[in-house]
């Protein structure tokens, strides 16, 4: 029997969370059909809207993280999870049954310790699509998972102490790097893989909340001073 813990960090997500949880529950049927057990955990990251009520209406297990930081919210959800694998899915993302099926197939090979996927954004300008295309190539070549969909074996996640709370952006890249190092020390070796044939549809709302200049400014800072930028909360405001 395999048990999957799906963890959704959420901060003021009353608008998009209902659709995200509906997609998760519908797509989870492909896991139930395998005889796998599923628990759905939503971590409320200090919301001031109806996020908690929405999650409870969808039957989610609720936990609370008072410090507004996505690494902390994900780690808090993982702390109460009882599954063999942790599936972190953002509250503004809409996973398909095909993505869940492909992820389950990769888990069943026994070769991987973590699985990510490429992203597709809804309703974003061409500049954002171009940037996303560069990230897609980078992600696949280096096996760097995107935070919107991170699937990791619980044993490996706990062995490396989960997401680093030093980062306010890019925490999923840091996690990918540390998982790859840990996997190389296992016998047999275990890998991190980013899927290319089952993209995750996620919201492009940030592209409308911030100007192109603001977005490019953040990306340039992240490119030339990545550690400094990702570790400073004030530098990661758009994130």
mmCIF file of C-alpha atoms in Angstrom:
data_model
loop_
_atom_site.group_PDB
_atom_site.id
_atom_site.type_symbol
_atom_site.label_atom_id
_atom_site.label_comp_id
_atom_site.label_asym_id
_atom_site.label_seq_id
_atom_site.Cartn_x
_atom_site.Cartn_y
_atom_site.Cartn_z
ATOM 1 C CA UNK A 1 0.000 0.000 0.000
ATOM 2 C CA UNK A 2 1.364 3.403 -1.020
ATOM 3 C CA UNK A 3 0.239 6.538 0.781
ATOM 4 C CA UNK A 4 0.497 9.985 -0.801
ATOM 5 C CA UNK A 5 0.365 13.258 1.145
ATOM 6 C CA UNK A 6 -0.657 16.194 -1.046
ATOM 7 C CA UNK A 7 0.374 19.473 0.591
ATOM 8 C CA UNK A 8 -0.968 22.851 -0.559
ATOM 9 C CA UNK A 9 0.495 26.023 0.999
ATOM 10 C CA UNK A 10 -2.046 28.846 0.875
ATOM 11 C CA UNK A 11 -2.007 32.551 1.716
ATOM 12 C CA UNK A 12 -5.186 34.501 0.886
ATOM 13 C CA UNK A 13 -6.160 32.060 -1.857
ATOM 14 C CA UNK A 14 -9.969 32.051 -1.531
ATOM 15 C CA UNK A 15 -10.342 32.897 -5.231
ATOM 16 C CA UNK A 16 -8.181 30.212 -6.855
ATOM 17 C CA UNK A 17 -8.017 27.567 -4.130
ATOM 18 C CA UNK A 18 -11.459 26.009 -4.847
ATOM 19 C CA UNK A 19 -10.507 25.238 -8.459
ATOM 20 C CA UNK A 20 -7.036 24.015 -7.452
ATOM 21 C CA UNK A 21 -8.435 21.609 -4.851
ATOM 22 C CA UNK A 22 -11.119 20.415 -7.263
ATOM 23 C CA UNK A 23 -8.461 19.587 -9.866
ATOM 24 C CA UNK A 24 -6.348 17.829 -7.234
ATOM 25 C CA UNK A 25 -9.246 15.697 -5.992
ATOM 26 C CA UNK A 26 -10.406 14.808 -9.509
ATOM 27 C CA UNK A 27 -6.897 13.927 -10.704
ATOM 28 C CA UNK A 28 -6.240 11.901 -7.539
ATOM 29 C CA UNK A 29 -8.627 9.261 -8.843
ATOM 30 C CA UNK A 30 -5.801 7.831 -10.955
ATOM 31 C CA UNK A 31 -3.907 7.248 -7.690
ATOM 32 C CA UNK A 32 -6.906 5.720 -5.921
ATOM 33 C CA UNK A 33 -7.357 3.391 -8.908
ATOM 34 C CA UNK A 34 -3.877 2.049 -8.130
ATOM 35 C CA UNK A 35 -4.993 1.277 -4.592
ATOM 36 C CA UNK A 36 -2.993 4.178 -3.172
ATOM 37 C CA UNK A 37 -4.180 6.076 -0.117
ATOM 38 C CA UNK A 38 -4.311 9.892 -0.320
ATOM 39 C CA UNK A 39 -4.424 12.623 2.291
ATOM 40 C CA UNK A 40 -4.923 16.279 1.370
ATOM 41 C CA UNK A 41 -3.293 18.863 3.630
ATOM 42 C CA UNK A 42 -3.685 22.636 3.281
ATOM 43 C CA UNK A 43 -1.340 24.872 5.250
ATOM 44 C CA UNK A 44 -2.881 28.240 5.980
ATOM 45 C CA UNK A 45 0.009 30.714 5.965
ATOM 46 C CA UNK A 46 -1.709 33.419 8.061
ATOM 47 C CA UNK A 47 -4.556 34.202 5.640
ATOM 48 C CA UNK A 48 -7.016 37.003 6.291
ATOM 49 C CA UNK A 49 -9.676 35.899 3.794
ATOM 50 C CA UNK A 50 -11.807 32.730 3.490
ATOM 51 C CA UNK A 51 -8.912 30.411 2.618
ATOM 52 C CA UNK A 52 -9.466 28.231 5.706
ATOM 53 C CA UNK A 53 -13.211 27.900 5.135
ATOM 54 C CA UNK A 54 -12.711 27.017 1.456
ATOM 55 C CA UNK A 55 -10.155 24.317 2.286
ATOM 56 C CA UNK A 56 -12.351 22.786 4.980
ATOM 57 C CA UNK A 57 -15.315 22.716 2.604
ATOM 58 C CA UNK A 58 -13.160 20.641 0.242
ATOM 59 C CA UNK A 59 -12.348 18.180 3.024
ATOM 60 C CA UNK A 60 -8.697 19.116 3.524
ATOM 61 C CA UNK A 61 -6.734 18.569 6.723
ATOM 62 C CA UNK A 62 -5.856 22.061 7.989
ATOM 63 C CA UNK A 63 -2.588 23.179 9.578
ATOM 64 C CA UNK A 64 -1.382 26.680 10.387
ATOM 65 C CA UNK A 65 1.952 28.446 9.861
ATOM 66 C CA UNK A 66 2.043 31.981 11.325
ATOM 67 C CA UNK A 67 5.220 33.165 9.561
ATOM 68 C CA UNK A 68 4.574 34.240 5.976
ATOM 69 C CA UNK A 69 7.117 32.247 4.007
ATOM 70 C CA UNK A 70 6.350 29.483 1.549
ATOM 71 C CA UNK A 71 9.230 27.278 2.714
ATOM 72 C CA UNK A 72 7.845 27.356 6.250
ATOM 73 C CA UNK A 73 4.315 26.663 5.034
ATOM 74 C CA UNK A 74 5.434 23.648 3.013
ATOM 75 C CA UNK A 75 7.555 22.330 5.872
ATOM 76 C CA UNK A 76 4.661 22.760 8.311
ATOM 77 C CA UNK A 77 2.404 20.717 6.063
ATOM 78 C CA UNK A 78 5.087 18.060 5.674
ATOM 79 C CA UNK A 79 5.523 17.867 9.456
ATOM 80 C CA UNK A 80 2.026 16.420 9.895
ATOM 81 C CA UNK A 81 2.039 14.333 6.707
ATOM 82 C CA UNK A 82 2.000 10.558 7.057
ATOM 83 C CA UNK A 83 2.502 9.579 3.425
ATOM 84 C CA UNK A 84 5.387 7.710 1.808
ATOM 85 C CA UNK A 85 5.656 10.546 -0.727
ATOM 86 C CA UNK A 86 5.020 14.268 -0.346
ATOM 87 C CA UNK A 87 3.372 16.077 -3.259
ATOM 88 C CA UNK A 88 3.684 19.870 -2.909
ATOM 89 C CA UNK A 89 1.259 21.705 -5.200
ATOM 90 C CA UNK A 90 0.713 25.472 -5.192
ATOM 91 C CA UNK A 91 -2.741 26.866 -4.469
ATOM 92 C CA UNK A 92 -2.940 28.593 -7.867
ATOM 93 C CA UNK A 93 -2.120 25.493 -9.918
ATOM 94 C CA UNK A 94 -4.409 23.009 -11.640
ATOM 95 C CA UNK A 95 -2.853 19.544 -12.063
ATOM 96 C CA UNK A 96 -4.244 17.148 -14.639
ATOM 97 C CA UNK A 97 -4.951 13.438 -14.284
ATOM 98 C CA UNK A 98 -2.244 12.854 -16.901
ATOM 99 C CA UNK A 99 0.340 14.594 -14.717
ATOM 100 C CA UNK A 100 -0.660 12.494 -11.700
ATOM 101 C CA UNK A 101 -0.554 9.317 -13.780
ATOM 102 C CA UNK A 102 2.910 10.072 -15.179
ATOM 103 C CA UNK A 103 4.198 10.945 -11.704
ATOM 104 C CA UNK A 104 2.852 7.676 -10.300
ATOM 105 C CA UNK A 105 4.519 5.750 -13.134
ATOM 106 C CA UNK A 106 7.864 7.358 -12.331
ATOM 107 C CA UNK A 107 7.492 6.549 -8.620
ATOM 108 C CA UNK A 108 6.807 2.923 -9.486
ATOM 109 C CA UNK A 109 10.137 2.591 -11.322
ATOM 110 C CA UNK A 110 11.963 2.901 -7.974
ATOM 111 C CA UNK A 111 14.725 4.924 -9.641
ATOM 112 C CA UNK A 112 13.726 8.405 -8.486
ATOM 113 C CA UNK A 113 13.605 10.240 -5.182
ATOM 114 C CA UNK A 114 11.944 13.408 -6.527
ATOM 115 C CA UNK A 115 9.857 14.421 -9.531
ATOM 116 C CA UNK A 116 8.952 17.819 -10.972
ATOM 117 C CA UNK A 117 7.397 18.968 -14.216
ATOM 118 C CA UNK A 118 7.423 21.841 -16.675
ATOM 119 C CA UNK A 119 4.919 24.682 -16.354
ATOM 120 C CA UNK A 120 2.311 26.219 -18.610
ATOM 121 C CA UNK A 121 0.941 29.670 -17.677
ATOM 122 C CA UNK A 122 -2.542 30.938 -18.421
ATOM 123 C CA UNK A 123 -3.009 34.401 -19.925
ATOM 124 C CA UNK A 124 0.493 35.909 -19.776
ATOM 125 C CA UNK A 125 2.304 38.294 -22.175
ATOM 126 C CA UNK A 126 4.895 37.008 -24.613
ATOM 127 C CA UNK A 127 7.801 38.286 -22.498
ATOM 128 C CA UNK A 128 6.746 36.056 -19.625
ATOM 129 C CA UNK A 129 6.288 33.115 -21.982
ATOM 130 C CA UNK A 130 9.809 33.658 -23.295
ATOM 131 C CA UNK A 131 11.239 33.735 -19.771
ATOM 132 C CA UNK A 132 9.234 30.623 -18.918
ATOM 133 C CA UNK A 133 10.674 28.907 -21.991
ATOM 134 C CA UNK A 134 14.221 29.574 -20.784
ATOM 135 C CA UNK A 135 13.338 28.247 -17.325
ATOM 136 C CA UNK A 136 11.757 25.147 -18.899
ATOM 137 C CA UNK A 137 14.990 24.318 -20.725
ATOM 138 C CA UNK A 138 17.107 25.055 -17.634
ATOM 139 C CA UNK A 139 14.802 22.986 -15.431
ATOM 140 C CA UNK A 140 14.974 19.913 -17.644
ATOM 141 C CA UNK A 141 18.722 20.073 -18.263
ATOM 142 C CA UNK A 142 19.666 20.492 -14.593
ATOM 143 C CA UNK A 143 16.720 18.619 -13.014
ATOM 144 C CA UNK A 144 15.665 21.690 -11.051
ATOM 145 C CA UNK A 145 12.044 21.361 -9.970
ATOM 146 C CA UNK A 146 9.602 24.275 -10.144
ATOM 147 C CA UNK A 147 7.973 25.022 -6.791
ATOM 148 C CA UNK A 148 4.437 24.760 -8.179
ATOM 149 C CA UNK A 149 4.823 20.971 -8.332
ATOM 150 C CA UNK A 150 7.421 19.201 -6.205
ATOM 151 C CA UNK A 151 7.076 15.485 -5.490
ATOM 152 C CA UNK A 152 9.631 13.966 -3.123
ATOM 153 C CA UNK A 153 10.017 10.742 -1.190
ATOM 154 C CA UNK A 154 9.306 11.488 2.459
ATOM 155 C CA UNK A 155 12.419 9.684 3.669
ATOM 156 C CA UNK A 156 14.659 11.803 1.440
ATOM 157 C CA UNK A 157 12.833 15.032 2.334
ATOM 158 C CA UNK A 158 13.294 14.438 6.048
ATOM 159 C CA UNK A 159 16.913 13.342 5.596
ATOM 160 C CA UNK A 160 17.864 16.749 4.158
ATOM 161 C CA UNK A 161 15.612 18.733 6.551
ATOM 162 C CA UNK A 162 13.100 19.848 3.929
ATOM 163 C CA UNK A 163 12.913 23.288 2.354
ATOM 164 C CA UNK A 164 15.478 25.813 3.542
ATOM 165 C CA UNK A 165 13.980 28.774 5.394
ATOM 166 C CA UNK A 166 16.952 30.915 4.350
ATOM 167 C CA UNK A 167 15.331 31.476 0.946
ATOM 168 C CA UNK A 168 12.339 33.671 0.049
ATOM 169 C CA UNK A 169 12.480 32.580 -3.600
ATOM 170 C CA UNK A 170 14.289 29.771 -5.367
ATOM 171 C CA UNK A 171 13.846 27.425 -2.409
ATOM 172 C CA UNK A 172 12.771 24.660 -4.799
ATOM 173 C CA UNK A 173 16.065 24.939 -6.716
ATOM 174 C CA UNK A 174 18.003 24.679 -3.473
ATOM 175 C CA UNK A 175 15.923 21.622 -2.535
ATOM 176 C CA UNK A 176 16.590 20.031 -5.942
ATOM 177 C CA UNK A 177 20.341 20.512 -5.591
ATOM 178 C CA UNK A 178 20.461 19.039 -2.089
ATOM 179 C CA UNK A 179 18.274 16.096 -3.102
ATOM 180 C CA UNK A 180 20.548 15.326 -6.040
ATOM 181 C CA UNK A 181 23.574 15.293 -3.731
ATOM 182 C CA UNK A 182 21.774 13.015 -1.277
ATOM 183 C CA UNK A 183 20.644 10.701 -4.069
ATOM 184 C CA UNK A 184 24.191 10.233 -5.368
ATOM 185 C CA UNK A 185 25.199 8.839 -1.966
ATOM 186 C CA UNK A 186 22.507 6.158 -1.996
ATOM 187 C CA UNK A 187 23.043 2.594 -3.159
ATOM 188 C CA UNK A 188 21.702 2.287 -5.755
ATOM 189 C CA UNK A 189 21.814 5.934 -6.780
ATOM 190 C CA UNK A 190 18.509 7.792 -6.897
ATOM 191 C CA UNK A 191 17.752 10.679 -9.226
ATOM 192 C CA UNK A 192 15.649 13.829 -9.525
ATOM 193 C CA UNK A 193 13.641 14.056 -12.750
ATOM 194 C CA UNK A 194 11.644 16.858 -14.356
ATOM 195 C CA UNK A 195 8.877 15.602 -16.648
ATOM 196 C CA UNK A 196 8.490 17.175 -20.078
ATOM 197 C CA UNK A 197 5.346 15.421 -21.311
ATOM 198 C CA UNK A 198 2.876 16.386 -18.572
ATOM 199 C CA UNK A 199 3.044 20.148 -17.906
ATOM 200 C CA UNK A 200 1.294 21.762 -14.969
ATOM 201 C CA UNK A 201 -1.139 24.577 -15.719
ATOM 202 C CA UNK A 202 -0.560 27.388 -13.234
ATOM 203 C CA UNK A 203 -1.795 30.938 -12.819
ATOM 204 C CA UNK A 204 0.052 33.760 -14.553
ATOM 205 C CA UNK A 205 -1.404 36.383 -12.210
ATOM 206 C CA UNK A 206 2.014 37.732 -11.148
ATOM 207 C CA UNK A 207 2.551 38.847 -14.725
ATOM 208 C CA UNK A 208 -0.429 41.184 -14.292
ATOM 209 C CA UNK A 209 0.344 42.317 -10.754
ATOM 210 C CA UNK A 210 3.837 43.564 -11.630
ATOM 211 C CA UNK A 211 5.197 45.419 -14.635
ATOM 212 C CA UNK A 212 7.614 43.894 -17.128
ATOM 213 C CA UNK A 213 10.314 46.223 -15.788
ATOM 214 C CA UNK A 214 9.764 44.988 -12.213
ATOM 215 C CA UNK A 215 9.846 41.360 -13.320
ATOM 216 C CA UNK A 216 12.998 41.791 -15.408
ATOM 217 C CA UNK A 217 14.639 43.743 -12.585
ATOM 218 C CA UNK A 218 14.088 40.851 -10.199
ATOM 219 C CA UNK A 219 15.379 38.321 -12.741
ATOM 220 C CA UNK A 220 18.527 40.356 -13.402
ATOM 221 C CA UNK A 221 19.256 40.648 -9.680
ATOM 222 C CA UNK A 222 18.675 36.922 -9.309
ATOM 223 C CA UNK A 223 20.977 36.192 -12.226
ATOM 224 C CA UNK A 224 23.951 38.267 -11.071
ATOM 225 C CA UNK A 225 23.574 37.861 -7.298
ATOM 226 C CA UNK A 226 21.378 34.788 -6.831
ATOM 227 C CA UNK A 227 22.110 33.868 -3.214
ATOM 228 C CA UNK A 228 21.964 37.439 -1.959
ATOM 229 C CA UNK A 229 18.724 38.133 -3.825
ATOM 230 C CA UNK A 230 16.906 34.919 -2.884
ATOM 231 C CA UNK A 231 17.774 35.307 0.786
ATOM 232 C CA UNK A 232 16.527 38.893 1.152
ATOM 233 C CA UNK A 233 12.786 39.157 1.713
ATOM 234 C CA UNK A 234 12.691 42.739 0.425
ATOM 235 C CA UNK A 235 14.317 41.653 -2.862
ATOM 236 C CA UNK A 236 11.703 38.944 -3.407
ATOM 237 C CA UNK A 237 8.603 41.118 -3.035
ATOM 238 C CA UNK A 238 7.136 40.082 -6.392
ATOM 239 C CA UNK A 239 7.434 36.439 -5.390
#
